[in-house]
mmCIF file of C-alpha atoms in Angstrom:
data_model
loop_
_atom_site.group_PDB
_atom_site.id
_atom_site.type_symbol
_atom_site.label_atom_id
_atom_site.label_comp_id
_atom_site.label_asym_id
_atom_site.label_seq_id
_atom_site.Cartn_x
_atom_site.Cartn_y
_atom_site.Cartn_z
ATOM 1 C CA MET A 278 -24.196 18.580 -7.268
ATOM 2 C CA ALA A 279 -20.995 17.919 -9.194
ATOM 3 C CA ILE A 280 -17.953 16.896 -7.188
ATOM 4 C CA HIS A 281 -14.737 18.704 -8.065
ATOM 5 C CA PHE A 282 -12.361 15.809 -7.543
ATOM 6 C CA GLU A 283 -9.194 17.716 -8.468
ATOM 7 C CA ARG A 284 -9.958 20.380 -5.875
ATOM 8 C CA GLU A 285 -10.793 17.715 -3.285
ATOM 9 C CA ARG A 286 -7.546 15.897 -4.080
ATOM 10 C CA ALA A 287 -5.487 19.073 -3.657
ATOM 11 C CA HIS A 288 -7.216 19.721 -0.321
ATOM 12 C CA MET A 289 -6.458 16.165 0.838
ATOM 13 C CA VAL A 290 -2.783 16.504 -0.035
ATOM 14 C CA GLU A 291 -2.425 19.848 1.726
ATOM 15 C CA TYR A 292 -4.471 19.222 4.874
ATOM 16 C CA HIS A 293 -4.391 15.461 5.422
ATOM 17 C CA LEU A 294 -0.857 14.727 4.222
ATOM 18 C CA MET A 295 1.475 17.738 4.173
ATOM 19 C CA ALA A 296 0.004 19.289 7.326
ATOM 20 C CA ARG A 297 0.721 15.990 9.115
ATOM 21 C CA GLY A 298 4.358 15.772 8.048
ATOM 22 C CA ILE A 299 4.241 14.060 4.640
ATOM 23 C CA ARG A 300 6.707 16.280 2.784
ATOM 24 C CA ASP A 301 8.721 14.030 0.443
ATOM 25 C CA PRO A 302 8.257 15.801 -2.928
ATOM 26 C CA ARG A 303 8.012 12.583 -4.962
ATOM 27 C CA VAL A 304 5.415 11.100 -2.627
ATOM 28 C CA VAL A 305 3.385 14.311 -2.498
ATOM 29 C CA GLN A 306 3.386 14.518 -6.296
ATOM 30 C CA ALA A 307 2.223 10.908 -6.595
ATOM 31 C CA PHE A 308 -0.765 11.649 -4.362
ATOM 32 C CA ARG A 309 -1.525 14.755 -6.411
ATOM 33 C CA GLU A 310 -1.602 12.640 -9.585
ATOM 34 C CA VAL A 311 -3.520 9.500 -8.596
ATOM 35 C CA PRO A 312 -7.337 9.916 -8.594
ATOM 36 C CA ARG A 313 -8.550 8.034 -5.505
ATOM 37 C CA GLU A 314 -12.150 8.288 -6.719
ATOM 38 C CA LEU A 315 -11.343 5.658 -9.374
ATOM 39 C CA PHE A 316 -10.464 3.142 -6.647
ATOM 40 C CA VAL A 317 -13.671 3.318 -4.594
ATOM 41 C CA PRO A 318 -17.230 2.212 -5.457
ATOM 42 C CA GLU A 319 -19.407 4.820 -7.136
ATOM 43 C CA ASP A 320 -21.577 5.242 -4.050
ATOM 44 C CA CYS A 321 -18.462 6.147 -2.018
ATOM 45 C CA GLN A 322 -16.928 8.612 -4.473
ATOM 46 C CA ALA A 323 -18.266 11.625 -2.579
ATOM 47 C CA TYR A 324 -15.998 10.540 0.300
ATOM 48 C CA ALA A 325 -12.966 9.632 -1.826
ATOM 49 C CA TYR A 326 -10.799 12.393 -0.346
ATOM 50 C CA ALA A 327 -11.888 12.106 3.266
ATOM 51 C CA ASP A 328 -9.035 10.810 5.407
ATOM 52 C CA SER A 329 -10.794 7.555 6.141
ATOM 53 C CA ALA A 330 -10.880 3.943 5.043
ATOM 54 C CA LEU A 331 -13.737 3.043 2.700
ATOM 55 C CA PRO A 332 -15.353 -0.293 1.761
ATOM 56 C CA ILE A 333 -14.395 -1.706 -1.637
ATOM 57 C CA GLY A 334 -16.357 -4.961 -1.559
ATOM 58 C CA GLU A 335 -15.474 -8.557 -0.644
ATOM 59 C CA GLY A 336 -15.220 -7.490 3.014
ATOM 60 C CA GLN A 337 -12.148 -5.364 2.253
ATOM 61 C CA THR A 338 -11.333 -1.652 2.537
ATOM 62 C CA ILE A 339 -9.152 0.971 0.898
ATOM 63 C CA SER A 340 -6.841 2.451 3.550
ATOM 64 C CA GLN A 341 -7.081 6.077 4.604
ATOM 65 C CA PRO A 342 -4.791 8.338 2.517
ATOM 66 C CA TYR A 343 -2.577 9.402 5.434
ATOM 67 C CA ILE A 344 -1.746 5.806 6.361
ATOM 68 C CA VAL A 345 -0.940 4.967 2.735
ATOM 69 C CA ALA A 346 1.298 8.046 2.580
ATOM 70 C CA LEU A 347 3.021 7.247 5.888
ATOM 71 C CA THR A 348 3.673 3.711 4.665
ATOM 72 C CA VAL A 349 5.115 4.910 1.360
ATOM 73 C CA VAL A 350 7.326 7.560 2.989
ATOM 74 C CA SER A 351 8.623 5.006 5.505
ATOM 75 C CA LEU A 352 9.534 2.602 2.700
ATOM 76 C CA GLU A 353 11.869 5.227 1.167
ATOM 77 C CA VAL A 354 11.194 3.819 -2.303
ATOM 78 C CA GLN A 355 13.937 4.505 -4.853
ATOM 79 C CA SER A 356 13.354 4.921 -8.575
ATOM 80 C CA ASP A 357 15.215 1.683 -9.388
ATOM 81 C CA ASP A 358 13.448 -0.428 -6.725
ATOM 82 C CA ARG A 359 11.242 -3.422 -7.331
ATOM 83 C CA VAL A 360 8.455 -3.187 -4.739
ATOM 84 C CA LEU A 361 6.211 -5.944 -3.393
ATOM 85 C CA ASP A 362 2.707 -4.716 -2.522
ATOM 86 C CA VAL A 363 0.892 -7.240 -0.323
ATOM 87 C CA GLY A 364 -2.887 -6.818 -0.348
ATOM 88 C CA THR A 365 -3.737 -5.034 -3.593
ATOM 89 C CA GLY A 366 -7.325 -4.213 -2.689
ATOM 90 C CA SER A 367 -8.609 -1.859 -5.374
ATOM 91 C CA GLY A 368 -5.055 -0.942 -6.445
ATOM 92 C CA TYR A 369 -4.701 2.577 -5.000
ATOM 93 C CA ALA A 370 -1.437 1.987 -3.136
ATOM 94 C CA ALA A 371 -0.015 0.136 -6.149
ATOM 95 C CA ALA A 372 -0.837 3.155 -8.317
ATOM 96 C CA ILE A 373 0.988 5.454 -5.888
ATOM 97 C CA LEU A 374 3.993 3.123 -5.729
ATOM 98 C CA SER A 375 4.076 2.837 -9.530
ATOM 99 C CA ARG A 376 5.055 6.498 -9.718
ATOM 100 C CA LEU A 377 8.006 5.973 -7.400
ATOM 101 C CA ALA A 378 9.459 2.547 -8.254
ATOM 102 C CA ARG A 379 10.811 0.750 -11.305
ATOM 103 C CA GLN A 380 8.361 -2.127 -10.882
ATOM 104 C CA VAL A 381 5.521 -3.041 -8.516
ATOM 105 C CA ILE A 382 4.443 -6.641 -7.906
ATOM 106 C CA SER A 383 1.055 -6.553 -6.179
ATOM 107 C CA LEU A 384 -0.516 -9.637 -4.569
ATOM 108 C CA GLU A 385 -4.230 -10.067 -3.830
ATOM 109 C CA ARG A 386 -5.758 -13.341 -2.597
ATOM 110 C CA ILE A 387 -9.323 -12.355 -3.604
ATOM 111 C CA CYS A 388 -9.338 -12.804 -7.368
ATOM 112 C CA PRO A 389 -12.356 -10.566 -8.169
ATOM 113 C CA LEU A 390 -10.602 -7.711 -6.351
ATOM 114 C CA ALA A 391 -7.373 -8.437 -8.211
ATOM 115 C CA GLU A 392 -9.218 -8.197 -11.530
ATOM 116 C CA ARG A 393 -10.882 -4.910 -10.575
ATOM 117 C CA ALA A 394 -7.532 -3.507 -9.487
ATOM 118 C CA ARG A 395 -5.993 -4.587 -12.782
ATOM 119 C CA LEU A 396 -8.676 -2.675 -14.692
ATOM 120 C CA ASN A 397 -8.253 0.396 -12.477
ATOM 121 C CA LEU A 398 -4.515 0.445 -13.090
ATOM 122 C CA GLU A 399 -4.942 -0.073 -16.826
ATOM 123 C CA ARG A 400 -7.144 3.030 -16.926
ATOM 124 C CA LEU A 401 -4.236 4.998 -15.456
ATOM 125 C CA HIS A 402 -1.676 3.348 -17.774
ATOM 126 C CA CYS A 403 0.321 1.950 -14.841
ATOM 127 C CA SER A 404 2.344 -0.333 -17.082
ATOM 128 C CA ASN A 405 4.983 -1.111 -14.435
ATOM 129 C CA VAL A 406 2.506 -2.843 -12.093
ATOM 130 C CA GLN A 407 1.848 -6.588 -12.190
ATOM 131 C CA ILE A 408 -1.249 -7.791 -10.303
ATOM 132 C CA ILE A 409 -1.178 -11.430 -9.190
ATOM 133 C CA CYS A 410 -3.991 -13.356 -7.506
ATOM 134 C CA SER A 411 -2.083 -15.342 -4.905
ATOM 135 C CA ASP A 412 -1.697 -16.164 -1.213
ATOM 136 C CA ALA A 413 0.108 -12.980 -0.230
ATOM 137 C CA THR A 414 1.614 -14.466 2.942
ATOM 138 C CA ARG A 415 4.019 -16.426 0.731
ATOM 139 C CA GLY A 416 5.272 -13.353 -1.074
ATOM 140 C CA TRP A 417 6.448 -13.768 -4.646
ATOM 141 C CA PRO A 418 9.915 -15.359 -4.582
ATOM 142 C CA LEU A 419 10.148 -15.547 -8.374
ATOM 143 C CA LEU A 420 11.058 -11.846 -8.559
ATOM 144 C CA ALA A 421 12.715 -11.407 -5.145
ATOM 145 C CA PRO A 422 14.537 -9.685 -3.596
ATOM 146 C CA TYR A 423 12.531 -6.486 -3.182
ATOM 147 C CA GLY A 424 13.843 -3.088 -2.165
ATOM 148 C CA ALA A 425 10.584 -2.375 -0.347
ATOM 149 C CA ILE A 426 7.584 -4.424 0.801
ATOM 150 C CA SER A 427 4.242 -2.900 1.795
ATOM 151 C CA VAL A 428 1.711 -5.052 3.653
ATOM 152 C CA ALA A 429 -1.861 -3.723 3.837
ATOM 153 C CA ALA A 430 -3.262 -6.282 6.286
ATOM 154 C CA SER A 431 -2.489 -7.014 9.919
ATOM 155 C CA SER A 432 -0.645 -10.032 11.274
ATOM 156 C CA PRO A 433 0.611 -11.056 14.726
ATOM 157 C CA GLN A 434 4.007 -11.635 13.138
ATOM 158 C CA ILE A 435 5.737 -10.913 9.866
ATOM 159 C CA PRO A 436 5.392 -13.909 7.523
ATOM 160 C CA PRO A 437 8.897 -15.431 7.184
ATOM 161 C CA PRO A 438 8.753 -15.514 3.357
ATOM 162 C CA LEU A 439 8.346 -11.731 3.299
ATOM 163 C CA MET A 440 11.357 -11.294 5.586
ATOM 164 C CA ASP A 441 13.385 -13.564 3.313
ATOM 165 C CA GLU A 442 12.338 -11.693 0.161
ATOM 166 C CA LEU A 443 13.396 -8.263 1.467
ATOM 167 C CA GLU A 444 16.812 -7.260 0.173
ATOM 168 C CA VAL A 445 19.540 -6.159 2.584
ATOM 169 C CA GLY A 446 19.041 -2.436 3.132
ATOM 170 C CA GLY A 447 15.375 -2.716 2.162
ATOM 171 C CA ARG A 448 12.336 -1.775 4.244
ATOM 172 C CA LEU A 449 9.088 -3.546 5.010
ATOM 173 C CA VAL A 450 6.022 -1.846 6.525
ATOM 174 C CA ILE A 451 3.289 -3.972 8.114
ATOM 175 C CA PRO A 452 0.577 -3.587 10.785
ATOM 176 C CA ILE A 453 1.529 -5.880 13.680
ATOM 177 C CA ASP A 454 -1.424 -7.113 15.748
ATOM 178 C CA SER A 455 -0.601 -7.574 19.438
ATOM 179 C CA GLY A 456 -3.675 -8.826 21.243
ATOM 180 C CA GLY A 457 -6.116 -6.702 19.274
ATOM 181 C CA GLN A 458 -3.967 -3.565 19.191
ATOM 182 C CA GLN A 459 -2.353 -2.928 15.812
ATOM 183 C CA THR A 460 0.836 -0.941 15.296
ATOM 184 C CA LEU A 461 2.135 0.046 11.882
ATOM 185 C CA THR A 462 5.743 -1.121 12.001
ATOM 186 C CA CYS A 463 8.707 -0.433 9.729
ATOM 187 C CA VAL A 464 11.324 -3.182 9.484
ATOM 188 C CA THR A 465 14.749 -2.537 7.954
ATOM 189 C CA ARG A 466 16.910 -5.480 6.912
ATOM 190 C CA LEU A 467 20.435 -4.691 8.090
ATOM 191 C CA GLY A 468 22.030 -8.024 7.175
ATOM 192 C CA GLN A 469 21.254 -11.620 6.290
ATOM 193 C CA THR A 470 19.722 -12.310 9.712
ATOM 194 C CA ASN A 471 19.702 -8.830 11.247
ATOM 195 C CA TYR A 472 16.504 -6.743 11.232
ATOM 196 C CA GLN A 473 15.600 -3.483 12.948
ATOM 197 C CA GLN A 474 12.019 -2.535 13.855
ATOM 198 C CA LYS A 475 10.482 0.910 14.355
ATOM 199 C CA MET A 476 6.905 1.419 15.541
ATOM 200 C CA LEU A 477 5.099 4.174 13.637
ATOM 201 C CA VAL A 478 1.447 4.639 14.656
ATOM 202 C CA GLN A 479 -1.614 2.774 15.915
ATOM 203 C CA VAL A 480 -3.809 1.542 13.049
ATOM 204 C CA GLN A 481 -6.753 -0.702 12.208
ATOM 205 C CA PHE A 482 -6.437 -3.057 9.210
ATOM 206 C CA VAL A 483 -8.245 -6.155 8.013
ATOM 207 C CA PRO A 484 -6.338 -9.359 8.904
ATOM 208 C CA LEU A 485 -3.765 -10.970 6.644
ATOM 209 C CA ILE A 486 -5.172 -14.373 5.697
ATOM 210 C CA ALA A 487 -3.211 -17.353 4.404
ATOM 211 C CA ASP A 488 -4.773 -19.895 2.057
ATOM 212 C CA ASN A 489 -4.725 -23.399 3.499
#
């Protein structure tokens, strides 16, 4: 039976995002436009618009749509922002961010995933996204500072390079792991050494791994 992806996508936006408080018009429109089915394996496409994480290979997952949306809304991305996306995965979040920001720098430590994400984004003509295979815990200082930083892997603490690369007034969203319990946390940089944290929701992400 044929899957009507556009209808499924509209249903996801209405019932999994807007009904749960995701109302920013720019964010909602981005989720209406980006086809999530392109970012999951073919054998998972029937579940592309379920509000759940799905496997994408290499022991990694694509995050559930609501958590991606909550992250993006919390970042308050502006049209002239340069955004750092830590943990590219298959590229879905980068595709969403590309519709909101001036430029997206997306880091993925697993090079085969980075290459797949690059191809996915090329298919959608996301010309303002740069995919880099790199140790994401170090950030990408060459193009810092960033107006927003999204981290799609859990860590017991925020890697210092990411804190340093966030511009004053910018926001960083990361799952903080405290003894096995993960909390999606939004950090706002108020000054050179002054940061404010806000806990958002309990989550479950793969761990953020540094290359030795």
